[in-house]
Amino acid sequence: MPFLPVVHCRKYICPCIHSALYYFIYLFFLVSLLGEFLFFFFFFFVFKTLGEIIHAYIRTNNYIYIFIFIYWDLVLLPHVCKEGTMDRFISSAVTVGKVILVSVVGIWISQHFHNKEKSLKALSYISVKIFLPCLLFSQLAKDLSWDMIHKYYWACILPLIPMIFGFCTALAFRPFIPAELHGLLLLSCTFQSIVSYGLGIVLNLDISWWSKEDRSEAQSYVFLFNLLHSLFLWSFGTMIVEKGAMALEEMKATAAVATAVSAEDDGDDAITSMRNTSGALVEMEECFGAESHQSAGQLEAYQPAPEINSTRDVVERENKCTADLTWPEYIRVQLPYLLSEQIIASFLGLLVALVPPFYLLAKNPVGEVLMGGISFLAPGAVPLQLLVLGVNVTADDEDDSKKLPICFLVVVILLRLLFIPAICFCIIHILVVNALMPYDKPFILVMLILTSAPTAINTSSICSIYSYKVKEYTKVLLFMYMACIFTTTVWLTVYVWYLDS
C-alpha cells in the first residue's frame, strides 16, 4: 500500500509529463525556427548583398539554437518521424514550394516585359475576368449536387466564421497601422486561399485513418467551403480594394495641396522679405520686383490647389449623396460589385448543377462544347494567378522612400495564421461538443485546415487591376506563405492530436 502512490505516479503521471514536455519542446523548436526564418528574410529586404546578409545574420544570431538543433537531431527527430509530423511538415512545404516556384517563374518572365505596368494589368485582367470565372463555373457545375449540400451543409456556413472574425480583428488593429495600409490589413485578414492551398494540403495528407475515399470526398468539402467564400471575395473584396485605392488617391491629393500651399507661402515670404530690405537694396528691389511679381502672378494664375479641392468636393458630394440615398437607390449603386464576372459565373454554375432544366441544356452538343471549352481553360487559373504574383514582386513603386513596416508584417502573420485559426478551432470544438455539427473526423479535419489557410492569392490580382499597393501586398503574401509552412505543421499536429483524442 505505501508504494501505491509511487506506482500510480509512474504509470499515469510520468507519461503525461513526458508527452507534455515533448510537445512543448517541439512547439518551441517550430516557433524558434519560424523566428529564424522571418529574421533571415528581414535581412534579405534590408541589405543588398549576400555578404551583408550573412554577416548580419551571424552577428545577431543566438547560439542557443545550436543546442536546439542538436537536441532535435538526437532526440526529437526519430520520434517526430514515427508520429508522422515530418510528413505533415513535408506536405505543407511541398504546397508552399509549388507556389514559390511558379512565382519565381513569374519574376523571370517579368524581366522581358517592355512595358511592365501595362503587361501586369493585362495579365491580371485576363486572370480575373476570364480564367477565374471558368474555374468557378466548372467546379460548381461538375461537382455540386443537392445530396452534397444536404449532407455537408456546414461547409457552406463555416466560411463565415474566419471571414467575420478576420474582418473584426482587422478593424480592431487599424489604429496601430498606417492609414494607407488599412485596405491591405482588411484583405489579408478576411480572405483565404481555399482552393489552391486547401487542395494542396488535403491531397498530400498521410494519416493512418485518412483513406482514399476520404481524400476524394475532401475535394468536395473544399469546393463547398469555397462557394460562399468566393462570392464574398469578388464582391466585398473588390469593394475593399476600390475604396482603398480611392482613399490613397485622396491622401495623395491632400499631400499635393499641402505642397502647393507651402510653395505659395514660400514665394510670398520671399517677396515680403525683399520688400522689407534696407535702403541699400532698393535698386535691386526695383530691378527684380517686376520679375518677382510676374512669377507670383504666374503662380496665382496656375493655381493647382482649386482643381484638387474641387476633386475633394466631388468626393464629399458623392459621400453626401450616398448617405442621402434610399435603400433601393443604395442597392442600385452597389449592384456593380455583385455583377462581376466571378459572381455571375458562380450563379450560372449553381443553376447548371442544381436546376434540372439547365442541367439538361448542358448535355446537348452545344452545351458540351461550351462546358468543354470552359473546363479546358479552368486548370490554368491557379498557375496564372501565381505567375501574376511573381510579376507583382518586380512592380515599380510609386514612392520608393516608403517601406513596408515590419510591425505590419508581424501583425498580419500573427492574426491570419495564429489568432484567427485559434478562434475558429474553439468555435468548431464548441459546435462538435454540443452536437450542433456531426463528428466526422475527415470532414472536421478539412474544415480546420481551411480555417488556418493563408491569405488568398486572388486578392493580389484585384490590387493589380486597381493599382493599389501591388508590390507591398505581394511582399505580405510571400512572407505569409513562407511562414505558413511552420504554422501549418503546428496546426496539423494539433488537429490530428485533437481528433485522435
Coordinates of C-alpha atoms in Angstrom, one line a residue:
M1 CA 0.0 0.0 0.0
P2 CA 2.7 2.5 0.7
F3 CA 4.1 2.1 -2.8
L4 CA 0.7 2.6 -4.5
P5 CA 1.2 6.4 -5.0
V6 CA 4.6 5.8 -6.5
V7 CA 3.3 3.2 -8.9
H8 CA 0.4 5.4 -9.8
C9 CA 2.8 8.3 -10.5
R10 CA 5.0 6.2 -12.7
K11 CA 2.1 4.6 -14.6
Y12 CA -0.1 7.7 -15.2
I13 CA 1.6 10.9 -14.3
C14 CA 5.0 10.4 -15.7
P15 CA 3.8 9.6 -19.3
C16 CA 1.6 12.7 -19.2
I17 CA 4.6 14.8 -18.1
H18 CA 6.8 13.3 -20.8
S19 CA 4.2 13.8 -23.5
A20 CA 3.6 17.4 -22.4
L21 CA 7.3 18.1 -22.3
Y22 CA 7.8 16.6 -25.8
Y23 CA 5.0 18.8 -27.3
F24 CA 6.3 21.9 -25.5
I25 CA 9.9 21.4 -26.8
Y26 CA 8.5 20.6 -30.3
L27 CA 6.4 23.7 -30.5
F28 CA 9.3 25.7 -29.1
F29 CA 11.5 24.4 -31.8
L30 CA 9.0 25.2 -34.6
V31 CA 8.4 28.7 -33.2
S32 CA 12.1 29.4 -32.9
L33 CA 12.7 28.1 -36.4
L34 CA 9.9 30.4 -37.7
G35 CA 11.6 33.3 -36.0
E36 CA 14.9 32.5 -37.6
F37 CA 13.3 32.2 -41.0
L38 CA 11.5 35.6 -40.7
F39 CA 14.6 37.1 -39.3
F40 CA 16.7 36.0 -42.3
F41 CA 14.1 37.3 -44.8
F42 CA 14.0 40.6 -42.9
F43 CA 17.8 40.9 -43.6
F44 CA 17.0 39.9 -47.2
F45 CA 14.9 43.0 -47.7
V46 CA 17.1 45.4 -45.7
F47 CA 20.6 44.5 -47.1
K48 CA 21.6 44.4 -50.7
T49 CA 24.5 41.9 -51.0
L50 CA 24.7 38.3 -49.7
G51 CA 27.8 39.1 -47.7
E52 CA 26.0 41.7 -45.7
I53 CA 23.1 39.3 -45.1
I54 CA 25.3 36.5 -43.8
H55 CA 27.4 38.9 -41.7
A56 CA 24.3 40.5 -40.0
Y57 CA 22.7 37.1 -39.6
I58 CA 25.7 35.6 -37.8
R59 CA 26.3 38.7 -35.8
T60 CA 22.8 38.8 -34.3
N61 CA 22.2 35.0 -34.1
N62 CA 21.6 33.4 -30.7
Y63 CA 23.7 30.3 -30.2
I64 CA 21.0 28.6 -28.1
Y65 CA 19.7 27.3 -31.4
I66 CA 22.8 25.1 -31.7
F67 CA 21.6 23.2 -28.6
I68 CA 18.1 23.1 -30.0
F69 CA 19.2 21.6 -33.3
I70 CA 21.4 19.0 -31.5
Y71 CA 18.5 18.0 -29.3
W72 CA 16.3 17.8 -32.3
D73 CA 18.6 15.6 -34.3
L74 CA 19.4 13.2 -31.4
V75 CA 16.1 13.0 -29.5
L76 CA 13.1 14.5 -31.3
L77 CA 13.7 13.7 -34.9
P78 CA 13.1 9.9 -34.6
H79 CA 10.0 10.4 -32.5
V80 CA 8.7 13.0 -34.9
C81 CA 9.2 10.8 -37.9
K82 CA 7.4 8.0 -36.1
E83 CA 4.5 10.2 -35.2
G84 CA 4.0 11.4 -38.8
T85 CA 4.7 15.1 -38.0
M86 CA 7.5 15.1 -40.6
D87 CA 5.1 14.0 -43.2
R88 CA 2.8 16.9 -42.4
F89 CA 5.8 19.3 -42.5
I90 CA 6.8 17.9 -45.9
S91 CA 3.2 18.2 -47.3
S92 CA 2.9 21.8 -46.2
A93 CA 6.4 22.6 -47.5
V94 CA 5.6 21.0 -50.9
T95 CA 2.4 23.0 -51.2
V96 CA 4.2 26.3 -50.5
G97 CA 7.1 25.2 -52.6
K98 CA 4.9 25.0 -55.7
V99 CA 3.6 28.5 -55.0
I100 CA 7.1 29.9 -54.7
L101 CA 8.4 28.0 -57.8
V102 CA 5.7 29.4 -60.1
S103 CA 6.1 32.8 -58.6
V104 CA 9.9 32.7 -59.3
V105 CA 9.0 31.9 -63.0
G106 CA 6.8 35.0 -63.0
I107 CA 9.7 37.1 -61.7
W108 CA 11.9 35.8 -64.5
I109 CA 9.2 36.4 -67.2
S110 CA 8.7 40.0 -66.0
Q111 CA 12.3 40.8 -66.9
H112 CA 11.3 40.5 -70.6
F113 CA 8.3 42.9 -70.5
H114 CA 8.9 46.2 -72.3
N115 CA 6.0 48.0 -70.6
K116 CA 5.8 46.2 -67.2
E117 CA 2.8 48.2 -65.8
K118 CA 0.6 47.6 -68.8
S119 CA 1.6 43.9 -69.1
L120 CA 0.8 43.4 -65.4
K121 CA -2.6 44.9 -65.7
A122 CA -3.3 42.9 -68.8
L123 CA -2.3 39.6 -67.1
S124 CA -4.3 40.5 -64.0
Y125 CA -7.3 41.3 -66.2
I126 CA -7.1 38.0 -68.1
S127 CA -6.7 36.1 -64.9
V128 CA -9.6 37.7 -63.0
K129 CA -12.1 38.2 -65.9
I130 CA -11.5 35.0 -67.9
F131 CA -9.7 32.2 -66.2
L132 CA -11.1 32.5 -62.7
P133 CA -14.8 32.6 -63.8
C134 CA -14.1 29.5 -65.9
L135 CA -12.6 27.8 -62.8
L136 CA -15.6 28.7 -60.6
F137 CA -18.2 27.7 -63.1
S138 CA -16.6 24.3 -63.9
Q139 CA -16.1 23.4 -60.2
L140 CA -19.7 24.2 -59.3
A141 CA -21.3 22.8 -62.4
K142 CA -19.5 19.4 -62.2
D143 CA -19.0 18.7 -58.5
L144 CA -22.1 20.2 -56.8
S145 CA -25.3 18.4 -56.0
W146 CA -28.3 18.6 -53.7
D147 CA -27.2 15.5 -51.8
M148 CA -23.8 17.0 -51.2
I149 CA -25.3 20.2 -49.8
H150 CA -27.8 18.3 -47.6
K151 CA -25.0 16.1 -46.2
Y152 CA -22.3 18.8 -45.8
Y153 CA -24.2 22.0 -45.4
W154 CA -21.9 23.1 -42.6
A155 CA -19.2 23.5 -45.2
C156 CA -21.3 26.3 -46.7
I157 CA -21.7 28.0 -43.3
L158 CA -18.3 27.7 -41.7
P159 CA -16.6 30.2 -44.1
L160 CA -18.5 33.0 -42.4
I161 CA -16.6 32.4 -39.1
P162 CA -13.0 33.2 -40.3
M163 CA -14.2 36.0 -42.6
I164 CA -16.2 37.7 -39.8
F165 CA -13.5 37.3 -37.2
G166 CA -10.8 38.3 -39.6
F167 CA -12.7 41.4 -40.6
C168 CA -13.4 42.3 -36.9
T169 CA -9.8 41.8 -35.8
A170 CA -8.5 43.9 -38.8
L171 CA -10.8 46.7 -37.7
A172 CA -9.6 46.4 -34.1
F173 CA -5.9 46.7 -35.2
R174 CA -6.4 49.5 -37.6
P175 CA -5.3 52.2 -35.1
F176 CA -1.9 50.6 -34.9
I177 CA -1.4 50.5 -38.7
P178 CA -0.7 53.4 -41.1
A179 CA -3.8 54.7 -42.7
E180 CA -2.6 53.9 -46.2
L181 CA -2.3 50.2 -45.3
H182 CA -5.8 49.7 -43.8
G183 CA -7.1 48.1 -47.0
L184 CA -4.3 45.6 -47.1
L185 CA -4.9 44.7 -43.5
L186 CA -8.6 44.0 -44.2
L187 CA -7.8 41.9 -47.3
S188 CA -5.1 39.9 -45.5
C189 CA -7.2 39.0 -42.5
T190 CA -10.6 38.5 -44.2
F191 CA -10.0 36.3 -47.2
Q192 CA -8.1 33.0 -47.6
S193 CA -6.5 30.7 -50.2
I194 CA -9.2 28.0 -50.2
V195 CA -8.8 26.0 -53.4
S196 CA -5.0 26.1 -54.2
Y197 CA -3.8 25.8 -50.6
G198 CA -6.6 23.7 -49.3
L199 CA -6.4 21.1 -52.0
G200 CA -2.6 21.1 -51.8
I201 CA -2.7 20.1 -48.1
V202 CA -5.7 17.8 -48.3
L203 CA -4.4 15.7 -51.2
N204 CA -0.9 15.3 -49.6
L205 CA -2.0 14.2 -46.1
D206 CA -0.6 11.0 -44.8
I207 CA -2.6 9.9 -41.7
S208 CA -3.4 6.3 -40.7
W209 CA -7.2 6.8 -40.8
W210 CA -7.1 9.0 -43.9
S211 CA -8.4 6.7 -46.7
K212 CA -8.7 7.3 -50.5
E213 CA -12.4 7.8 -50.1
D214 CA -11.8 10.5 -47.5
R215 CA -9.3 12.1 -49.9
S216 CA -11.8 12.2 -52.8
E217 CA -14.6 13.5 -50.6
A218 CA -12.3 16.1 -49.1
Q219 CA -12.2 17.8 -52.5
S220 CA -16.0 18.3 -52.4
Y221 CA -15.6 19.8 -48.9
V222 CA -13.1 22.3 -50.3
F223 CA -15.4 23.3 -53.2
L224 CA -18.4 23.7 -50.8
F225 CA -16.3 25.8 -48.4
N226 CA -15.1 28.0 -51.4
L227 CA -18.7 28.6 -52.6
L228 CA -19.7 31.3 -50.1
H229 CA -16.1 32.5 -49.7
S230 CA -15.6 33.3 -53.4
L231 CA -18.9 35.2 -53.5
F232 CA -17.7 37.5 -50.7
L233 CA -14.2 37.7 -52.1
W234 CA -15.2 39.0 -55.5
S235 CA -17.9 41.3 -54.2
F236 CA -16.8 42.6 -50.8
G237 CA -13.1 42.2 -51.6
T238 CA -13.3 44.2 -54.7
M239 CA -15.1 46.9 -52.8
I240 CA -12.3 47.0 -50.2
V241 CA -9.6 47.4 -52.8
E242 CA -11.6 50.1 -54.7
K243 CA -12.3 52.1 -51.6
G244 CA -8.7 51.7 -50.5
A245 CA -7.4 53.0 -53.9
M246 CA -9.8 56.0 -53.7
A247 CA -8.6 56.7 -50.2
L248 CA -5.0 56.5 -51.3
E249 CA -5.7 58.9 -54.2
E250 CA -7.4 61.3 -51.8
M251 CA -4.3 61.2 -49.5
K252 CA -2.0 62.0 -52.4
A253 CA -4.3 64.8 -53.5
T254 CA -4.2 66.2 -49.9
A255 CA -0.4 66.0 -49.9
A256 CA -0.3 67.8 -53.3
V257 CA -2.5 70.6 -51.9
A258 CA -0.2 71.0 -48.9
T259 CA 2.9 71.1 -51.1
A260 CA 1.3 73.7 -53.4
V261 CA 0.2 75.9 -50.5
S262 CA 3.6 75.7 -48.8
A263 CA 5.3 76.6 -52.1
E264 CA 3.0 79.6 -52.5
D265 CA 3.7 80.7 -48.9
D266 CA 7.4 80.4 -49.5
G267 CA 7.0 82.7 -52.6
D268 CA 5.0 85.3 -50.6
D269 CA 7.6 85.2 -47.8
A270 CA 10.4 85.8 -50.3
I271 CA 8.6 88.8 -51.8
T272 CA 7.8 90.2 -48.4
S273 CA 11.5 89.9 -47.3
M274 CA 12.6 91.6 -50.5
R275 CA 10.2 94.5 -49.8
N276 CA 11.4 94.9 -46.3
T277 CA 15.1 95.2 -47.1
S278 CA 17.2 98.2 -46.2
G279 CA 17.6 101.2 -48.4
A280 CA 20.8 99.8 -49.9
L281 CA 18.7 97.1 -51.7
V282 CA 16.1 99.5 -53.1
E283 CA 17.6 99.4 -56.6
M284 CA 17.7 95.6 -56.5
E285 CA 14.0 95.6 -55.5
E286 CA 13.2 98.0 -58.4
C287 CA 15.1 95.8 -60.8
F288 CA 13.8 92.4 -59.7
G289 CA 10.4 93.4 -58.2
A290 CA 8.6 93.3 -61.6
E291 CA 10.1 89.8 -62.2
S292 CA 9.1 88.6 -58.8
H293 CA 5.6 90.0 -59.2
Q294 CA 5.4 88.3 -62.6
S295 CA 6.4 84.9 -61.1
A296 CA 3.9 85.4 -58.3
G297 CA 1.2 86.2 -60.8
Q298 CA 2.1 83.1 -62.8
L299 CA 1.8 81.0 -59.7
E300 CA -1.6 82.6 -58.8
A301 CA -2.8 82.1 -62.4
Y302 CA -1.7 78.4 -62.4
Q303 CA -3.4 77.6 -59.0
P304 CA -3.3 73.7 -58.9
A305 CA -4.9 73.7 -55.5
P306 CA -8.5 74.6 -56.6
E307 CA -8.5 71.6 -59.0
I308 CA -7.6 69.2 -56.2
N309 CA -10.0 70.9 -53.9
S310 CA -12.7 70.5 -56.5
T311 CA -11.9 66.8 -56.7
R312 CA -12.2 66.6 -53.0
D313 CA -15.6 68.5 -53.1
V314 CA -16.8 65.9 -55.7
V315 CA -15.8 63.1 -53.4
E316 CA -17.6 64.8 -50.5
R317 CA -20.7 65.4 -52.6
E318 CA -20.7 61.7 -53.6
N319 CA -20.4 60.7 -50.0
K320 CA -23.3 63.0 -49.0
C321 CA -25.3 61.8 -51.9
T322 CA -24.6 58.2 -50.9
A323 CA -25.7 59.0 -47.3
D324 CA -28.9 60.5 -48.6
L325 CA -29.9 57.6 -50.8
T326 CA -32.8 55.4 -50.1
W327 CA -32.3 51.6 -49.8
P328 CA -33.3 50.8 -53.4
E329 CA -31.1 53.6 -54.7
Y330 CA -28.2 52.4 -52.5
I331 CA -28.6 48.9 -53.7
R332 CA -28.6 50.1 -57.3
V333 CA -25.3 52.0 -56.6
Q334 CA -23.6 48.9 -55.1
L335 CA -25.0 46.5 -57.6
P336 CA -22.0 46.5 -59.9
Y337 CA -20.0 44.8 -57.1
L338 CA -22.5 41.9 -57.2
L339 CA -22.5 41.6 -61.0
S340 CA -18.8 40.8 -61.6
E341 CA -17.8 38.0 -63.9
Q342 CA -16.9 35.8 -60.9
I343 CA -20.3 36.2 -59.2
I344 CA -22.2 35.6 -62.5
A345 CA -20.1 32.5 -63.2
S346 CA -20.8 31.1 -59.7
F347 CA -24.5 31.6 -60.1
L348 CA -24.5 30.1 -63.5
G349 CA -22.6 27.1 -62.1
L350 CA -25.2 26.7 -59.4
L351 CA -28.0 26.8 -61.9
V352 CA -26.4 24.1 -64.1
A353 CA -25.6 21.9 -61.1
L354 CA -28.9 22.3 -59.1
V355 CA -31.7 23.1 -61.6
P356 CA -32.7 20.2 -63.8
P357 CA -33.6 22.3 -67.0
F358 CA -30.3 24.0 -67.1
Y359 CA -28.5 20.7 -66.4
L360 CA -30.3 19.2 -69.4
L361 CA -29.3 22.1 -71.6
A362 CA -25.6 21.4 -70.8
K363 CA -26.0 17.8 -72.0
N364 CA -26.7 18.7 -75.7
P365 CA -23.9 19.0 -78.2
V366 CA -23.8 22.8 -78.0
G367 CA -23.7 22.7 -74.2
E368 CA -21.0 20.0 -74.2
V369 CA -18.8 22.2 -76.5
L370 CA -19.3 25.2 -74.1
M371 CA -18.6 23.1 -71.0
G372 CA -15.6 21.5 -72.6
G373 CA -14.1 24.9 -73.5
I374 CA -14.7 26.2 -70.1
S375 CA -13.2 23.1 -68.5
F376 CA -10.2 23.4 -70.8
L377 CA -9.5 27.0 -69.5
A378 CA -10.2 26.3 -65.8
P379 CA -6.9 24.5 -64.8
G380 CA -4.9 27.5 -66.0
A381 CA -6.4 29.8 -63.4
V382 CA -4.3 28.9 -60.4
P383 CA -0.9 28.9 -62.3
L384 CA -1.7 32.2 -64.0
Q385 CA -2.5 33.7 -60.5
L386 CA 0.9 32.5 -59.3
L387 CA 2.6 34.0 -62.3
V388 CA 0.9 37.3 -61.7
L389 CA 2.1 37.1 -58.0
G390 CA 5.7 36.7 -59.2
V391 CA 5.3 39.6 -61.7
N392 CA 3.9 41.8 -58.8
V393 CA 7.2 41.3 -57.0
T394 CA 9.0 43.4 -59.7
A395 CA 6.3 46.0 -59.9
D396 CA 7.5 49.6 -59.9
D397 CA 7.0 51.6 -56.7
E398 CA 5.4 55.0 -57.0
D399 CA 7.2 56.0 -53.8
D400 CA 10.4 54.1 -53.1
S401 CA 11.0 56.1 -49.9
K402 CA 8.1 54.3 -48.1
K403 CA 9.0 50.8 -47.0
L404 CA 6.6 48.2 -45.7
P405 CA 6.6 48.4 -41.9
I406 CA 7.9 45.3 -40.1
C407 CA 5.2 45.7 -37.5
F408 CA 2.5 45.4 -40.2
L409 CA 4.0 42.1 -41.4
V410 CA 4.2 40.7 -37.9
V411 CA 0.6 41.8 -37.1
V412 CA -0.8 40.3 -40.3
I413 CA 1.0 37.0 -40.0
L414 CA 0.1 36.6 -36.3
L415 CA -3.6 37.4 -36.9
R416 CA -4.1 35.4 -40.1
L417 CA -2.0 32.3 -39.3
L418 CA -2.3 32.0 -35.5
F419 CA -5.0 34.1 -33.8
I420 CA -7.9 33.6 -36.2
P421 CA -7.4 29.8 -36.6
A422 CA -7.3 29.5 -32.8
I423 CA -10.7 31.2 -32.6
C424 CA -12.1 29.1 -35.4
F425 CA -10.8 25.9 -33.7
C426 CA -12.6 26.9 -30.4
I427 CA -15.8 27.6 -32.2
I428 CA -15.7 24.3 -34.1
H429 CA -15.0 22.4 -30.9
I430 CA -18.0 24.0 -29.2
L431 CA -20.2 23.0 -32.2
V432 CA -19.0 19.4 -32.1
V433 CA -19.3 19.1 -28.3
N434 CA -22.8 20.4 -28.3
A435 CA -23.8 18.1 -31.2
L436 CA -24.6 21.0 -33.5
M437 CA -22.2 19.6 -36.0
P438 CA -21.7 15.9 -36.7
Y439 CA -18.5 14.3 -35.5
D440 CA -17.0 13.2 -38.8
K441 CA -13.2 13.1 -38.5
P442 CA -12.3 13.7 -42.1
F443 CA -14.9 16.5 -42.5
I444 CA -13.8 18.3 -39.3
L445 CA -10.1 18.0 -40.3
V446 CA -10.7 19.6 -43.7
M447 CA -12.7 22.4 -42.1
L448 CA -10.0 23.1 -39.5
I449 CA -7.3 23.1 -42.3
L450 CA -9.3 25.6 -44.4
T451 CA -9.8 27.9 -41.4
S452 CA -6.0 28.1 -41.0
A453 CA -5.2 28.8 -44.7
P454 CA -3.2 31.9 -45.5
T455 CA -4.4 34.9 -47.4
A456 CA -6.0 34.4 -50.9
I457 CA -3.6 35.0 -53.8
N458 CA -6.6 36.2 -55.9
T459 CA -6.6 39.4 -53.9
S460 CA -3.2 40.4 -55.4
S461 CA -4.8 40.4 -58.9
I462 CA -7.6 42.7 -57.7
C463 CA -4.9 45.1 -56.3
S464 CA -3.1 44.9 -59.7
I465 CA -6.2 45.9 -61.6
Y466 CA -6.8 49.0 -59.3
S467 CA -3.0 49.7 -58.9
Y468 CA -3.4 49.6 -55.1
K469 CA -0.2 48.8 -53.2
V470 CA 0.8 46.0 -55.5
K471 CA 4.4 45.4 -54.5
E472 CA 3.7 45.9 -50.8
Y473 CA 0.9 43.4 -50.8
T474 CA 3.0 40.9 -52.8
K475 CA 5.7 41.0 -50.1
V476 CA 3.0 40.4 -47.5
L477 CA 1.8 37.3 -49.4
L478 CA 5.3 35.9 -49.8
F479 CA 6.2 36.3 -46.2
M480 CA 2.9 34.8 -45.2
Y481 CA 3.3 31.7 -47.4
M482 CA 6.8 31.2 -46.1
A483 CA 5.6 31.4 -42.5
C484 CA 2.6 29.1 -43.1
I485 CA 5.0 26.2 -43.7
F486 CA 5.6 26.1 -40.0
T487 CA 2.2 27.2 -38.8
T488 CA 0.5 24.6 -40.9
T489 CA 2.7 21.9 -39.4
V490 CA 1.9 23.1 -35.9
W491 CA -1.9 23.3 -36.6
L492 CA -1.9 19.9 -38.4
T493 CA -0.2 18.4 -35.4
V494 CA -2.7 19.9 -33.0
Y495 CA -5.7 18.9 -35.2
V496 CA -4.6 15.3 -35.6
W497 CA -3.9 15.0 -31.8
Y498 CA -7.3 16.6 -31.1
L499 CA -9.2 14.2 -33.4
D500 CA -7.3 11.2 -32.2
S501 CA -8.0 12.0 -28.5

